[in-house]
Amino acid sequence: GYSGDNLGSLSFDGVDDRVSSANNTGISGSSSRSLCVFCYPTATSGNFYSVARIGSAIDGRLFEILISGNSVLGHFYGSGLALGASSGKTLLNNHSYVVMTYNGSTVFIYVDGLLKNSGNFSLNTTNSQLILGLKAYNPHANYQGRQSIFQIYNRALTASEIQQNFNATRSRFGL
């Protein structure tokens, strides 16, 4: 649930908390997109925890940000593909700005405004709801922690836009 005591964050218990958009995002197929979130995970080991996703694992068309240990993973279920990146910092009990973009051919993963990895992928996601905190196919890997600022774009943000967004809000989280 929402708590003003946590810098205006949504709190996720790792069991059954999630946020779902009321309508589909309108982002599908191989169209460009960006998912951006300030997160503060309180569990990161032993599994891959879902921060945010669009698409569906049911038909194998998913665009999902996962965290595990100190790594961020772009997950594209059904394609058998994933893109991992070391965050370069301790994610557990720390605020991080995680961004995953897709420009129609390449996925980029950023942490705290810095590019951590990229790779070429051919995505074909379904037009579906945005889901925060609930893993598509493993209920034992739901996100545990807080999420403060979440943004979804129907275009791939540039590196300078990602850095600008991070710099505009980082002081709120002591970064």
One Martini backbone bead per residue (centre of mass of N, CA, C, O) as a GRO file, in nm:
protein
  175
    1GLY     BB    1   0.100   0.032   0.005
    2TYR     BB    2   0.062   0.354   0.077
    3SER     BB    3   0.334   0.584   0.200
    4GLY     BB    4   0.444   0.889   0.330
    5ASP     BB    5   0.688   0.765   0.510
    6ASN     BB    6   0.826   0.655   0.213
    7LEU     BB    7   0.851   0.888   0.004
    8GLY     BB    8   0.584   0.805  -0.149
    9SER     BB    9   0.548   0.496  -0.141
   10LEU     BB   10   0.522   0.177  -0.245
   11SER     BB   11   0.435  -0.124  -0.077
   12PHE     BB   12   0.590  -0.453  -0.078
   13ASP     BB   13   0.561  -0.793   0.061
   14GLY     BB   14   0.603  -1.054  -0.152
   15VAL     BB   15   0.305  -1.185  -0.183
   16ASP     BB   16   0.025  -0.976  -0.286
   17ASP     BB   17   0.147  -0.723  -0.397
   18ARG     BB   18   0.005  -0.484  -0.638
   19VAL     BB   19   0.008  -0.312  -0.959
   20SER     BB   20  -0.260  -0.218  -1.186
   21SER     BB   21  -0.371  -0.129  -1.468
   22ALA     BB   22  -0.682  -0.065  -1.602
   23ASN     BB   23  -0.529  -0.052  -1.873
   24ASN     BB   24  -0.386  -0.072  -2.145
   25THR     BB   25  -0.089   0.069  -2.281
   26GLY     BB   26  -0.041   0.041  -2.614
   27ILE     BB   27   0.205  -0.153  -2.600
   28SER     BB   28   0.343  -0.327  -2.886
   29GLY     BB   29   0.533  -0.541  -3.015
   30SER     BB   30   0.815  -0.348  -3.155
   31SER     BB   31   0.783  -0.110  -2.996
   32SER     BB   32   0.873   0.146  -2.831
   33ARG     BB   33   1.023   0.169  -2.488
   34SER     BB   34   0.983   0.266  -2.127
   35LEU     BB   35   1.111   0.175  -1.803
   36CYS     BB   36   1.072   0.349  -1.482
   37VAL     BB   37   1.239   0.316  -1.148
   38PHE     BB   38   1.215   0.370  -0.806
   39CYS     BB   39   1.393   0.154  -0.587
   40TYR     BB   40   1.356  -0.054  -0.263
   41PRO     BB   41   1.488  -0.335  -0.181
   42THR     BB   42   1.433  -0.613   0.077
   43ALA     BB   43   1.485  -0.830  -0.158
   44THR     BB   44   1.754  -1.026  -0.363
   45SER     BB   45   1.775  -1.324  -0.281
   46GLY     BB   46   1.708  -1.647  -0.444
   47ASN     BB   47   1.593  -1.460  -0.686
   48PHE     BB   48   1.369  -1.319  -0.925
   49TYR     BB   49   1.249  -0.990  -0.906
   50SER     BB   50   0.963  -0.811  -0.978
   51VAL     BB   51   0.909  -0.479  -1.069
   52ALA     BB   52   0.826  -0.474  -1.391
   53ARG     BB   53   0.549  -0.504  -1.645
   54ILE     BB   54   0.484  -0.608  -1.981
   55GLY     BB   55   0.273  -0.830  -2.084
   56SER     BB   56   0.291  -1.200  -2.142
   57ALA     BB   57   0.347  -1.535  -2.038
   58ILE     BB   58   0.125  -1.697  -2.177
   59ASP     BB   59   0.234  -1.595  -2.485
   60GLY     BB   60   0.544  -1.499  -2.472
   61ARG     BB   61   0.510  -1.157  -2.413
   62LEU     BB   62   0.773  -0.994  -2.249
   63PHE     BB   63   0.847  -0.694  -2.032
   64GLU     BB   64   1.101  -0.718  -1.776
   65ILE     BB   65   1.197  -0.624  -1.447
   66LEU     BB   66   1.473  -0.757  -1.270
   67ILE     BB   67   1.601  -0.878  -0.950
   68SER     BB   68   1.938  -0.994  -0.834
   69GLY     BB   69   2.097  -0.899  -0.604
   70ASN     BB   70   2.315  -0.680  -0.805
   71SER     BB   71   2.104  -0.730  -1.040
   72VAL     BB   72   1.981  -0.661  -1.366
   73LEU     BB   73   1.689  -0.776  -1.558
   74GLY     BB   74   1.598  -0.849  -1.879
   75HIS     BB   75   1.276  -0.988  -1.964
   76PHE     BB   76   1.167  -1.226  -2.243
   77TYR     BB   77   0.934  -1.418  -2.237
   78GLY     BB   78   0.950  -1.697  -2.476
   79SER     BB   79   1.237  -1.629  -2.615
   80GLY     BB   80   1.482  -1.706  -2.414
   81LEU     BB   81   1.549  -1.410  -2.317
   82ALA     BB   82   1.822  -1.210  -2.174
   83LEU     BB   83   1.941  -0.915  -1.979
   84GLY     BB   84   2.229  -0.847  -1.804
   85ALA     BB   85   2.327  -0.640  -1.503
   86SER     BB   86   2.535  -0.476  -1.322
   87SER     BB   87   2.487  -0.219  -1.091
   88GLY     BB   88   2.747  -0.138  -0.901
   89LYS     BB   89   2.567  -0.210  -0.644
   90THR     BB   90   2.372  -0.211  -0.368
   91LEU     BB   91   2.033  -0.287  -0.361
   92LEU     BB   92   1.990  -0.353  -0.083
   93ASN     BB   93   1.853  -0.101   0.094
   94ASN     BB   94   1.840   0.079  -0.180
   95HIS     BB   95   1.831   0.328  -0.394
   96SER     BB   96   1.708   0.300  -0.741
   97TYR     BB   97   1.748   0.373  -1.091
   98VAL     BB   98   1.549   0.195  -1.322
   99VAL     BB   99   1.614   0.127  -1.677
  100MET     BB  100   1.416   0.021  -1.970
  101THR     BB  101   1.486   0.001  -2.317
  102TYR     BB  102   1.326   0.019  -2.655
  103ASN     BB  103   1.394   0.078  -3.023
  104GLY     BB  104   1.325  -0.208  -3.201
  105SER     BB  105   1.636  -0.366  -3.138
  106THR     BB  106   1.727  -0.240  -2.851
  107VAL     BB  107   1.839  -0.304  -2.526
  108PHE     BB  108   1.844  -0.098  -2.226
  109ILE     BB  109   2.041  -0.068  -1.919
  110TYR     BB  110   1.983   0.130  -1.624
  111VAL     BB  111   2.171   0.279  -1.343
  112ASP     BB  112   2.166   0.579  -1.224
  113GLY     BB  113   2.201   0.685  -1.544
  114LEU     BB  114   2.369   0.424  -1.627
  115LEU     BB  115   2.502   0.226  -1.851
  116LYS     BB  116   2.517  -0.146  -1.834
  117ASN     BB  117   2.348  -0.255  -2.094
  118SER     BB  118   2.324  -0.428  -2.422
  119GLY     BB  119   2.086  -0.560  -2.676
  120ASN     BB  120   1.973  -0.759  -2.932
  121PHE     BB  121   1.616  -0.761  -3.011
  122SER     BB  122   1.305  -0.941  -3.082
  123LEU     BB  123   1.004  -0.804  -3.015
  124ASN     BB  124   0.645  -0.925  -2.911
  125THR     BB  125   0.432  -0.772  -2.745
  126THR     BB  126   0.158  -0.730  -2.562
  127ASN     BB  127  -0.134  -0.568  -2.502
  128SER     BB  128  -0.114  -0.453  -2.168
  129GLN     BB  129  -0.071  -0.435  -1.860
  130LEU     BB  130   0.058  -0.284  -1.590
  131ILE     BB  131   0.301  -0.434  -1.363
  132LEU     BB  132   0.366  -0.424  -1.013
  133GLY     BB  133   0.538  -0.684  -0.820
  134LEU     BB  134   0.446  -0.922  -1.030
  135LYS     BB  135   0.514  -1.216  -1.136
  136ALA     BB  136   0.423  -1.394  -1.414
  137TYR     BB  137   0.520  -1.724  -1.308
  138ASN     BB  138   0.622  -1.655  -0.989
  139PRO     BB  139   0.490  -1.621  -0.668
  140HIS     BB  140   0.795  -1.637  -0.521
  141ALA     BB  141   0.887  -1.341  -0.690
  142ASN     BB  142   0.789  -1.106  -0.548
  143TYR     BB  143   0.808  -0.796  -0.463
  144GLN     BB  144   1.030  -0.644  -0.211
  145GLY     BB  145   0.931  -0.316  -0.114
  146ARG     BB  146   0.991  -0.009  -0.288
  147GLN     BB  147   0.803   0.238  -0.488
  148SER     BB  148   0.799   0.564  -0.622
  149ILE     BB  149   0.885   0.607  -0.926
  150PHE     BB  150   0.681   0.578  -1.224
  151GLN     BB  151   0.756   0.509  -1.577
  152ILE     BB  152   0.595   0.528  -1.904
  153TYR     BB  153   0.690   0.479  -2.246
  154ASN     BB  154   0.635   0.507  -2.618
  155ARG     BB  155   0.956   0.530  -2.591
  156ALA     BB  156   1.293   0.580  -2.626
  157LEU     BB  157   1.505   0.686  -2.423
  158THR     BB  158   1.762   0.874  -2.372
  159ALA     BB  159   2.045   0.912  -2.201
  160SER     BB  160   1.990   1.213  -2.126
  161GLU     BB  161   1.701   1.171  -2.014
  162ILE     BB  162   1.776   0.974  -1.791
  163GLN     BB  163   1.974   1.161  -1.646
  164GLN     BB  164   1.771   1.389  -1.597
  165ASN     BB  165   1.567   1.228  -1.425
  166PHE     BB  166   1.765   1.149  -1.206
  167ASN     BB  167   1.865   1.438  -1.124
  168ALA     BB  168   1.571   1.554  -1.049
  169THR     BB  169   1.532   1.306  -0.799
  170ARG     BB  170   1.778   1.202  -0.621
  171SER     BB  171   1.765   1.379  -0.355
  172ARG     BB  172   1.510   1.240  -0.234
  173PHE     BB  173   1.719   0.963  -0.196
  174GLY     BB  174   2.030   1.038  -0.142
  175LEU     BB  175   2.200   1.054  -0.445
   0.00000   0.00000   0.00000
